[in-house]
Coordinates of C-alpha atoms and ligand atoms in Angstrom, one line a residue:
M96 CA 114.6 133.7 79.5
I97 CA 114.4 130.5 79.2
H98 CA 111.2 128.3 80.4
D99 CA 108.8 126.0 79.6
T100 CA 104.9 126.3 78.6
I101 CA 101.8 125.1 79.6
F102 CA 99.2 124.2 76.6
F103 CA 95.5 124.3 77.9
F104 CA 93.3 121.9 75.8
S105 CA 89.4 121.0 76.1
K106 CA 87.4 118.6 74.8
S107 CA 84.4 120.8 74.5
D108 CA 84.3 125.1 74.6
K109 CA 82.5 124.1 78.8
A110 CA 86.0 123.9 79.8
I111 CA 86.1 125.5 83.2
W112 CA 88.7 128.7 83.3
N113 CA 88.6 130.7 86.8
Q114 CA 90.9 133.4 85.9
E115 CA 94.1 133.3 88.9
L116 CA 95.1 136.9 89.6
V117 CA 97.9 137.6 91.6
P118 CA 99.1 140.6 93.1
A119 CA 99.7 143.5 91.3
D120 CA 103.2 144.9 91.1
K121 CA 104.5 148.4 92.1
D122 CA 104.7 150.3 88.8
Y123 CA 101.0 149.3 87.9
I124 CA 100.1 150.1 91.5
D125 CA 102.4 153.8 91.0
T126 CA 100.6 154.3 87.6
F127 CA 97.1 153.7 87.9
F128 CA 96.4 154.3 92.0
D129 CA 97.4 157.9 91.2
Q130 CA 95.2 160.1 93.6
Y131 CA 95.6 160.3 97.5
D132 CA 92.5 160.7 99.6
P133 CA 94.0 162.0 102.5
G134 CA 90.5 161.5 105.3
R135 CA 91.5 157.6 103.9
K136 CA 95.5 158.4 103.5
E137 CA 94.8 155.5 100.6
R138 CA 95.6 155.7 97.5
Y139 CA 92.7 154.9 95.2
Q140 CA 92.2 154.8 91.3
R141 CA 89.7 156.1 89.0
L142 CA 86.9 153.9 87.3
S143 CA 84.9 155.4 84.9
L144 CA 81.2 156.1 86.0
S145 CA 79.8 157.2 82.4
A146 CA 78.6 153.8 80.4
G147 CA 79.2 155.4 76.6
G148 CA 80.6 153.3 74.0
L149 CA 79.6 150.0 76.0
S150 CA 76.9 147.6 74.9
G151 CA 73.6 146.7 76.1
G152 CA 73.7 150.8 77.0
G153 CA 72.8 152.8 80.5
Y154 CA 71.0 154.7 82.6
R155 CA 70.7 158.9 80.7
Y156 CA 69.4 161.6 83.4
E157 CA 71.4 164.3 85.5
Y158 CA 73.0 164.5 88.2
K159 CA 74.2 167.2 90.4
G160 CA 74.0 169.6 87.0
V161 CA 76.4 166.5 84.9
T162 CA 74.2 165.5 82.2
T163 CA 75.2 162.0 80.6
L164 CA 75.0 158.0 79.8
W165 CA 75.5 156.4 82.9
R166 CA 76.9 153.1 83.6
C167 CA 74.4 152.8 87.6
P168 CA 71.2 153.7 88.2
I169 CA 71.2 157.0 90.2
E170 CA 70.1 155.7 93.7
T171 CA 73.3 153.6 93.2
L172 CA 75.0 156.6 92.3
K173 CA 73.9 158.7 94.8
K174 CA 74.7 156.4 97.7
H175 CA 78.8 156.2 95.9
D176 CA 78.1 159.6 96.9
E177 CA 77.2 159.4 100.2
A178 CA 79.9 156.6 100.6
G179 CA 82.4 159.7 99.5
R180 CA 83.6 157.7 96.5
L181 CA 83.4 159.8 93.9
H182 CA 86.1 162.2 91.9
W183 CA 84.8 165.2 91.1
P184 CA 87.5 166.0 87.8
K185 CA 88.8 169.7 88.5
K186 CA 86.9 171.1 85.2
A187 CA 83.1 171.6 85.4
G188 CA 81.1 169.8 84.2
G189 CA 83.2 167.2 84.0
V190 CA 81.5 163.3 84.3
P191 CA 82.7 162.0 88.4
R192 CA 83.9 158.6 88.1
L193 CA 84.9 156.2 91.0
K194 CA 87.3 155.6 93.5
K195 CA 88.6 152.0 93.6
Y196 CA 91.1 152.3 97.0
E197 CA 95.0 150.1 96.9
S198 CA 93.7 147.7 99.5
E199 CA 90.5 146.9 97.4
H200 CA 91.9 146.1 94.7
E201 CA 92.2 142.1 93.1
G202 CA 95.2 141.6 91.7
V203 CA 96.1 141.8 87.9
P204 CA 95.2 138.3 85.9
I205 CA 98.2 136.1 85.5
Q206 CA 100.5 136.6 83.0
D207 CA 101.8 133.7 80.8
L208 CA 105.9 134.4 82.7
W209 CA 105.5 133.3 86.2
T210 CA 108.8 134.7 88.3
D211 CA 106.8 134.6 91.4
I212 CA 107.1 130.5 92.3
S213 CA 109.9 129.1 93.2
K214 CA 111.1 125.1 92.0
I215 CA 111.4 122.6 94.8
H216 CA 115.3 122.7 97.1
N217 CA 116.7 120.7 99.7
Q218 CA 115.5 122.8 102.4
S219 CA 111.5 122.8 101.0
A220 CA 108.8 121.6 103.6
E221 CA 107.7 120.0 101.2
L222 CA 110.1 117.9 99.4
T223 CA 109.6 114.2 99.9
G224 CA 112.8 113.2 97.9
Y225 CA 111.4 112.3 94.5
A226 CA 113.7 113.5 91.6
T227 CA 111.6 115.2 89.9
Q228 CA 108.6 116.7 92.5
K229 CA 107.1 120.1 91.1
P230 CA 106.5 122.8 93.4
E231 CA 102.9 123.1 94.9
A232 CA 102.1 126.2 94.2
L233 CA 102.2 125.6 90.6
L234 CA 100.2 122.7 91.2
E235 CA 97.9 125.2 92.6
R236 CA 98.1 127.6 90.0
I237 CA 97.0 124.9 87.2
I238 CA 94.3 123.1 89.3
K239 CA 92.5 126.2 90.0
A240 CA 92.6 128.0 86.9
S241 CA 90.9 125.3 85.0
S242 CA 88.6 123.6 87.4
N243 CA 85.5 123.6 90.3
E244 CA 86.0 122.0 93.8
G245 CA 84.6 118.6 93.5
D246 CA 85.9 118.5 90.2
L247 CA 88.2 115.3 88.6
V248 CA 91.7 116.2 88.4
A249 CA 93.8 113.6 86.9
D250 CA 97.5 113.1 86.7
F251 CA 99.8 110.0 84.7
F252 CA 102.5 110.9 85.1
C253 CA 101.8 111.2 89.0
G254 CA 106.0 110.7 90.1
S255 CA 106.0 111.8 93.7
G256 CA 102.2 112.4 93.4
T257 CA 102.0 116.5 93.4
T258 CA 98.9 116.8 91.4
A259 CA 96.9 114.2 93.4
A260 CA 98.2 116.4 96.9
V261 CA 97.1 119.7 95.3
A262 CA 93.5 117.9 94.5
E263 CA 92.9 116.6 97.7
K264 CA 93.7 120.1 99.6
L265 CA 91.5 121.6 97.3
G266 CA 89.3 119.6 97.9
R267 CA 89.1 117.9 94.2
K268 CA 88.6 114.3 93.6
W269 CA 91.7 112.5 92.2
I270 CA 93.1 109.4 89.6
C271 CA 97.2 109.2 89.6
T272 CA 98.9 106.4 87.8
D273 CA 102.9 106.4 87.0
L274 CA 104.5 103.3 85.6
G275 CA 106.7 103.6 88.5
K276 CA 106.8 101.3 91.9
F277 CA 109.1 104.4 93.5
G278 CA 106.2 107.2 92.7
I279 CA 103.3 104.8 93.8
H280 CA 104.7 104.4 97.5
T281 CA 105.8 108.0 97.2
T282 CA 102.2 109.2 96.5
R283 CA 100.5 106.3 99.1
K284 CA 101.8 108.1 101.6
R285 CA 102.2 111.8 100.9
L286 CA 98.5 111.2 100.9
I287 CA 98.2 109.8 103.9
S288 CA 100.4 112.4 105.7
V289 CA 97.4 115.4 103.6
Q290 CA 94.6 112.6 105.0
R291 CA 96.1 113.6 108.6
E292 CA 96.1 116.7 108.0
K293 CA 92.8 117.5 106.8
K294 CA 92.4 115.1 109.8
V295 CA 93.2 117.2 112.6
A296 CA 92.3 120.7 111.1
E297 CA 88.8 118.9 111.3
Q298 CA 87.8 119.0 107.6
D299 CA 86.5 116.0 105.0
F300 CA 89.1 113.7 103.0
R301 CA 88.6 110.9 100.5
A302 CA 88.9 107.6 101.1
F303 CA 91.9 106.0 98.8
E304 CA 92.6 103.1 96.2
V305 CA 96.1 101.3 94.6
L306 CA 95.5 99.6 92.4
N307 CA 98.0 97.5 90.6
L308 CA 96.5 97.8 86.6
G309 CA 99.2 94.9 86.0
R310 CA 96.9 92.8 84.9
Y311 CA 95.3 95.5 82.0
E312 CA 98.4 96.1 81.4
R313 CA 99.3 92.4 80.4
Q314 CA 96.0 92.3 79.1
A315 CA 96.6 95.0 76.3
Y316 CA 100.7 94.3 76.3
L317 CA 98.8 90.9 75.0
N318 CA 95.9 92.5 72.7
V319 CA 96.8 91.3 69.3
G320 CA 93.0 93.2 68.0
G321 CA 92.2 93.7 63.9
R322 CA 90.2 91.7 61.8
L323 CA 91.8 87.6 62.7
T324 CA 90.4 84.2 62.1
G325 CA 90.2 82.1 65.0
K326 CA 92.7 80.0 64.1
Q327 CA 95.2 83.6 63.3
K328 CA 94.2 84.9 65.6
E329 CA 95.6 81.8 68.2
Q330 CA 99.2 82.2 66.4
A331 CA 99.0 85.7 66.8
L332 CA 98.6 85.4 70.1
S333 CA 101.3 82.3 70.8
Q334 CA 103.4 85.3 69.0
K335 CA 103.2 87.4 70.8
E336 CA 103.2 85.4 74.5
N337 CA 106.3 84.4 73.6
E338 CA 107.8 87.9 72.7
F339 CA 106.2 88.4 76.3
R340 CA 108.3 86.0 78.1
E341 CA 111.5 86.4 75.9
L342 CA 111.7 89.9 77.6
I343 CA 110.1 89.1 80.6
L344 CA 113.7 86.2 80.8
R345 CA 115.4 89.5 79.9
A346 CA 114.7 91.1 82.7
Y347 CA 115.4 88.9 84.8
K348 CA 118.6 88.6 82.9
A349 CA 118.4 84.6 82.4
T350 CA 120.7 82.7 80.6
G351 CA 119.8 79.5 78.4
F352 CA 120.5 76.1 79.8
G353 CA 123.8 75.9 79.3
G354 CA 125.0 79.0 80.6
T355 CA 125.0 81.0 77.2
E356 CA 121.9 84.2 76.9
G357 CA 120.3 83.2 74.4
A358 CA 120.2 80.3 74.8
P359 CA 117.6 78.0 73.1
A360 CA 114.5 78.4 75.8
Q361 CA 112.3 75.6 76.3
D362 CA 112.5 72.8 77.2
G363 CA 109.2 71.4 77.3
F364 CA 107.9 73.4 80.2
F365 CA 111.1 75.6 81.8
H366 CA 111.9 78.6 80.3
R367 CA 115.2 79.2 80.9
A368 CA 117.9 78.7 83.6
R369 CA 119.8 81.6 86.1
N370 CA 122.6 81.2 88.7
G371 CA 122.4 77.1 88.6
R372 CA 118.1 77.4 89.4
L373 CA 116.0 76.5 86.8
V374 CA 113.8 79.3 86.2
V375 CA 110.0 78.7 85.0
I376 CA 106.7 81.8 84.1
G377 CA 103.3 81.3 85.8
P378 CA 100.7 81.5 83.5
I379 CA 100.1 84.7 82.6
N380 CA 96.8 86.0 82.5
L381 CA 96.3 84.1 85.5
P382 CA 97.2 84.1 89.7
V383 CA 100.1 81.1 89.8
G384 CA 98.0 78.0 92.3
R385 CA 98.6 75.3 94.0
L386 CA 98.6 73.1 90.3
F387 CA 101.7 74.5 89.2
V388 CA 103.9 74.7 92.0
E389 CA 102.7 70.8 92.0
E390 CA 103.7 71.0 87.6
V391 CA 106.9 72.9 89.0
I392 CA 108.2 70.2 92.0
T393 CA 107.3 67.0 89.7
E394 CA 109.1 68.4 86.5
C395 CA 112.1 69.4 89.1
R396 CA 112.3 65.8 90.3
K397 CA 112.0 63.9 86.2
R398 CA 115.3 66.1 85.2
G399 CA 116.6 65.6 88.5
A400 CA 116.9 69.5 89.0
S401 CA 116.4 71.3 93.2
R402 CA 116.8 73.8 92.7
V403 CA 114.0 76.4 90.9
D404 CA 112.9 80.0 90.6
V405 CA 109.1 80.8 89.6
L406 CA 108.7 84.1 87.6
A407 CA 104.9 85.4 88.2
F408 CA 102.4 88.7 88.1
E409 CA 100.4 87.0 90.7
F410 CA 100.5 83.6 93.2
E411 CA 97.6 82.8 94.7
M412 CA 95.8 84.2 97.6
G413 CA 96.9 81.5 100.8
L414 CA 99.4 79.6 98.9
F415 CA 102.9 80.5 100.8
P416 CA 104.3 79.7 103.0
A417 CA 102.3 76.0 102.9
V418 CA 103.9 74.9 99.6
L419 CA 107.3 75.8 99.9
E420 CA 107.4 73.5 102.7
E421 CA 105.9 70.6 100.6
A422 CA 108.2 71.6 97.8
R423 CA 110.9 71.7 100.7
S424 CA 110.0 67.9 102.4
K425 CA 110.4 67.1 98.6
G426 CA 113.3 68.2 97.6
I427 CA 113.3 71.5 95.8
D428 CA 114.6 74.5 97.2
L429 CA 111.3 76.5 95.1
A430 CA 111.9 80.7 95.4
P431 CA 109.1 82.3 93.6
K432 CA 109.2 85.6 92.7
Y433 CA 107.1 88.6 91.5
I434 CA 107.2 89.8 88.6
P435 CA 106.9 93.4 89.0
A436 CA 105.6 95.7 86.5
E437 CA 109.0 97.4 85.6
V438 CA 109.3 95.0 82.7
F439 CA 106.5 96.9 80.2
D440 CA 109.5 99.9 80.8
K441 CA 111.6 98.6 77.5
R442 CA 114.3 101.0 79.2
A443 CA 114.5 99.5 82.2
V444 CA 114.7 96.3 80.7
D445 CA 118.0 97.4 78.5
K446 CA 119.1 99.3 81.5
G447 CA 118.3 95.8 83.7
Q448 CA 117.2 97.8 85.8
V449 CA 114.2 95.9 86.4
V450 CA 114.0 93.9 89.8
F451 CA 112.0 91.1 91.2
H452 CA 110.8 90.7 94.7
D453 CA 110.1 88.3 96.4
V454 CA 107.6 86.7 98.5
S455 CA 106.4 88.0 101.1
F456 CA 104.5 86.4 104.2
V457 CA 102.0 88.3 106.2
E458 CA 101.2 86.9 109.5
A459 CA 98.2 89.3 111.6
T460 CA 96.1 88.1 114.9
P461 CA 92.9 89.5 115.8
R462 CA 92.7 89.9 119.5
H463 CA 89.0 90.3 121.0
D464 CA 88.7 92.8 123.2
K465 CA 87.3 91.0 126.5
K466 CA 84.5 92.8 127.7
N467 CA 82.9 94.7 124.1
K468 CA 82.5 91.5 122.0
L469 CA 81.6 93.5 118.8
A470 CA 85.0 95.4 119.6
V471 CA 89.1 93.4 117.6
R472 CA 91.9 95.3 117.6
I473 CA 94.0 93.6 114.9
E474 CA 98.0 93.1 115.8
L475 CA 100.7 92.8 112.6
S476 CA 102.6 89.9 114.4
D477 CA 104.8 88.5 110.9
F478 CA 106.3 89.9 108.1
S479 CA 109.2 87.7 106.8
V480 CA 110.2 87.6 102.5
Y481 CA 111.5 84.3 101.9
Y482 CA 114.8 84.2 100.1
T483 CA 116.6 82.3 97.9
Q484 CA 119.7 79.7 98.8
G485 CA 122.6 81.0 97.5
A486 CA 121.0 83.2 96.0
A487 CA 123.1 85.8 98.4
E488 CA 126.8 83.9 97.5
A489 CA 125.6 83.7 93.3
A490 CA 125.6 88.1 93.6
I491 CA 128.6 87.9 95.4
A492 CA 130.3 86.2 93.0
A493 CA 129.1 88.3 90.0
M494 CA 129.8 91.4 92.0
K495 CA 132.3 93.0 90.2
E496 CA 134.3 95.3 92.7
G497 CA 134.0 98.0 94.7
K498 CA 130.4 97.7 94.0
S499 CA 127.9 97.4 96.4
D500 CA 124.1 95.7 96.4
V501 CA 121.4 95.3 98.3
L502 CA 120.5 91.7 99.0
C503 CA 118.4 89.8 100.7
E504 CA 119.5 86.6 102.9
Q505 CA 117.9 84.3 105.9
G506 CA 114.5 87.6 105.5
Q507 CA 117.8 89.5 106.6
L508 CA 118.5 92.6 104.5
Y509 CA 122.4 93.2 103.3
K510 CA 124.6 95.5 102.3
V511 CA 126.9 94.0 101.1
S512 CA 130.0 95.6 99.7
K513 CA 133.5 94.5 97.2
S514 CA 136.3 97.2 98.4
K515 CA 138.6 97.2 95.4
E516 CA 140.9 94.7 97.2
G517 CA 138.8 92.3 96.7
I518 CA 138.0 92.0 100.2
V519 CA 133.5 91.7 100.8
K520 CA 132.3 93.3 103.6
K521 CA 128.1 92.7 104.8
E522 CA 126.7 94.8 106.9
K523 CA 122.9 93.8 108.5
L524 CA 120.3 96.5 107.7
T525 CA 117.5 94.5 109.4
R526 CA 117.6 93.5 112.7
H527 CA 114.5 92.8 113.3
W528 CA 111.1 91.5 110.9
T529 CA 109.3 95.1 111.8
D530 CA 112.2 96.6 110.3
W531 CA 110.9 95.4 106.5
V532 CA 108.0 97.3 107.5
D533 CA 108.0 100.2 105.6
Y534 CA 103.6 100.7 105.9
W535 CA 100.9 98.7 106.8
A536 CA 96.9 99.1 106.5
V537 CA 93.7 97.3 107.7
D538 CA 90.4 96.7 106.3
F539 CA 88.0 95.5 108.9
D540 CA 85.6 94.5 106.2
Y541 CA 87.2 93.6 103.0
M542 CA 84.4 92.0 101.4
S543 CA 81.9 94.6 101.7
R544 CA 83.3 96.9 98.5
K545 CA 83.6 94.2 94.9
E546 CA 85.5 95.8 92.8
I547 CA 82.9 97.1 89.9
I548 CA 83.0 98.3 85.6
K549 CA 82.2 99.0 83.3
V550 CA 81.4 97.5 80.0
P551 CA 80.5 97.3 77.0
V552 CA 76.9 96.2 77.2
R553 CA 75.7 93.2 74.4
S554 CA 79.3 93.3 73.3
G555 CA 79.3 89.5 73.5
L556 CA 82.7 90.2 74.2
G557 CA 84.1 88.5 78.5
G558 CA 85.4 91.1 81.2
V559 CA 88.0 90.0 79.7
A560 CA 88.5 92.2 76.2
S561 CA 85.9 94.7 77.2
L562 CA 89.3 95.8 79.4
P563 CA 90.7 99.1 78.7
G564 CA 93.8 98.5 75.8
F565 CA 91.3 96.6 73.4
E566 CA 89.1 97.8 70.8
P567 CA 85.7 97.7 70.7
P568 CA 83.2 95.5 69.0
Q569 CA 83.9 96.2 65.4
G570 CA 80.8 98.6 64.5
A571 CA 80.0 99.5 68.1
L572 CA 79.0 103.8 67.8
A573 CA 77.5 104.9 70.5
M574 CA 78.3 102.2 73.5
E575 CA 75.9 101.6 76.0
F576 CA 77.1 100.1 79.5
E577 CA 76.4 97.7 82.5
E578 CA 78.2 97.6 85.6
R579 CA 80.3 94.0 86.4
W580 CA 81.7 92.3 89.7
T581 CA 85.0 91.4 88.4
G582 CA 85.4 88.9 91.1
G583 CA 87.9 91.3 93.8
Y584 CA 87.6 94.1 96.7
I585 CA 88.2 97.3 96.9
F586 CA 90.5 97.6 100.0
E587 CA 90.8 100.5 101.6
N588 CA 92.9 101.6 104.5
E589 CA 90.4 101.9 107.4
W590 CA 93.2 102.5 109.9
Q591 CA 97.3 102.0 108.9
S592 CA 100.8 102.8 110.8
F593 CA 103.8 103.8 108.7
R594 CA 107.0 105.6 109.3
T595 CA 107.9 108.8 108.7
R596 CA 111.6 110.3 108.4
Q597 CA 111.0 112.3 111.1
N598 CA 109.2 109.8 113.1
R599 CA 110.5 106.2 112.8
D600 CA 108.0 103.7 115.2
L601 CA 105.5 101.9 113.7
E602 CA 102.7 100.4 115.5
L603 CA 101.2 97.0 115.6
T604 CA 98.5 96.8 117.0
T605 CA 95.4 98.7 115.5
A606 CA 93.1 100.8 117.7
Q607 CA 90.1 99.0 118.8
H608 CA 87.6 98.3 115.5
T609 CA 83.6 98.1 116.9
Y610 CA 81.8 96.2 114.0
D611 CA 77.3 97.3 113.9
R612 CA 77.0 94.0 114.3
P613 CA 77.8 90.2 115.2
G614 CA 79.0 87.9 112.0
R615 CA 81.5 86.8 110.7
Y616 CA 83.6 89.4 108.7
T617 CA 87.3 89.0 106.7
V618 CA 89.6 91.0 107.7
A619 CA 92.6 92.0 105.5
V620 CA 96.0 92.7 105.8
K621 CA 97.7 94.8 103.7
V622 CA 101.7 95.4 104.8
I623 CA 104.2 98.2 102.3
D624 CA 108.0 96.9 102.2
I625 CA 110.6 99.2 103.1
F626 CA 110.4 98.2 98.5
G627 CA 107.0 100.1 97.6
N628 CA 106.2 95.8 97.6
D629 CA 102.9 95.2 99.2
T630 CA 101.7 91.7 100.2
M631 CA 97.8 91.3 101.3
T632 CA 96.9 88.9 103.7
L633 CA 92.9 87.5 104.7
V634 CA 92.2 86.8 108.2
P635 CA 88.5 85.6 108.9
M636 CA 87.0 86.3 111.8
N637 CA 83.2 85.8 113.8
V638 CA 81.9 88.9 116.3
G639 CA 79.7 88.6 118.5
Ligands
SAM43 C1 108.8 114.4 85.6 S1 108.1 113.1 86.7 C2 106.8 114.0 87.5 C3 106.2 114.1 88.6 C4 105.9 115.0 89.3 N1 105.3 116.3 88.5 C5 105.6 115.5 90.8 O1 105.6 116.9 91.2 O2 106.4 114.8 91.7 C6 107.1 112.1 85.3 C7 106.6 111.0 85.7 O3 106.2 110.1 85.1 C8 106.1 108.6 84.8 N2 106.0 107.9 83.4 C9 107.3 107.7 82.6 N3 106.8 106.9 81.4 C10 105.3 107.1 82.1 C11 104.2 106.3 81.6 N4 104.9 105.4 80.2 N5 103.2 105.6 82.3 C12 103.4 105.9 83.2 N6 104.0 106.7 83.9 C13 105.1 106.7 84.0 C14 108.0 108.1 85.5 O4 107.8 107.4 86.2 C15 107.7 109.8 86.6 O5 107.4 109.5 87.6

């Protein structure tokens, strides 16, 4: 039989191991439950009542003419006898045994070949559509065996989130990561469904947060570490940054200015070009802000260029749509694009599968209650995705015959296909802006939860250097940690609406939220589009 092997590792001997039991098979029952009790009409097995050979002694006394070293005191033995639980051997003077009925059998310890769990198939109720999804029963067995309620379970390759879903159902805390956007998207929706099920069943559930660790990953990627002098460090860092930019440009399929791939980069400001547009990468460790965009506009005008793509990991909040309009008024078509975390996945870059998403724009409007001054509902009033003028035409031209692709144009999504005969068909997939929204969530008091991280005390290092992926300071042995605010906040899903396969409807106004006291609050509204990209907007408002 072909099978996989699951290893059980432990850092200390304090590891948890809860023996999992499974019902015994028929052969086992037939062999060991070989007696029949006509009174109870049930089979039973005979357990030894003798303590002979056991460590820790026993109780020596005489009972009904039998003297031996018993396992239990005489009072307990008498109770067993009164309950008809003693099986007396036919041979005179034989030591009686204790009856254990078939219905009392807890099962046998699970063995190392698990054939009682069926794999996920297309009729499974738990199916998420994630290709490598594992059955919940499998994770349930592993989690129960190796943790107790309230413990923390982690899965760093979570895929569709089976581990997290089962951990949540079993009352464990959990942390999950995945480098794929689809995995995170599937996991997030799955966990919200679990929360809903628990809510309906009036059980407690935990709030959770999706964090984009791209920032830490970037810093880890650019870590130069080692015992370098200041100057060497600077050189090594600049080399790493160049390599990193190359990786991003390769993933974006940008070409040299002359149009050939691999042609020399850098014209002093712009990095490359693509489809007749200049390409520039924003600062790697900072969000792109107004100053950088203004610089891009100036540099475009110097070169007489009118079309540019700005690639960045983060854009400052509130930058759009104002700067795009400003650029347009100066004759520049500026397309901001998010660099996705997949650029760290070399295989995806090599296969040309990395998709750079357009920046979206969310508009949310508070609707104050006329009677209750502390109550408000939030309406999602608009969501749009910026598109690149002409990108559709360029993509159609580059498309191989017989292929189809999904494109975004003028805020709409089209499926474009080219037949073998070269005929291009364009089919509109999104009829209304709401078709873009897969899920949206609201935090009614966003700035009330600061994002706190733990950093080594007295390390002399800033928050950046002490983030994961960086080496601890030289000579630091037992490190002490202190808490530090990152300057960010934790988004908590206080209300959300999303489509499911069964129910495609999306509510566009939240349930009423009532604040405890009057004041100024910042509502955060997060929209997750059908590609799994997050866009957040902050709505400051006065209540009361
Ligand atoms: C076999 S799947 C996990 C399936 C999961 N057990 C479930 O039930 O859905 C492996 C996952 O690991 C992710 N992955 C691969 N390399 C990774 C990395 N270096 N860091 C984080 N996730 C990674 C993949 O994106 C994929 O979703």
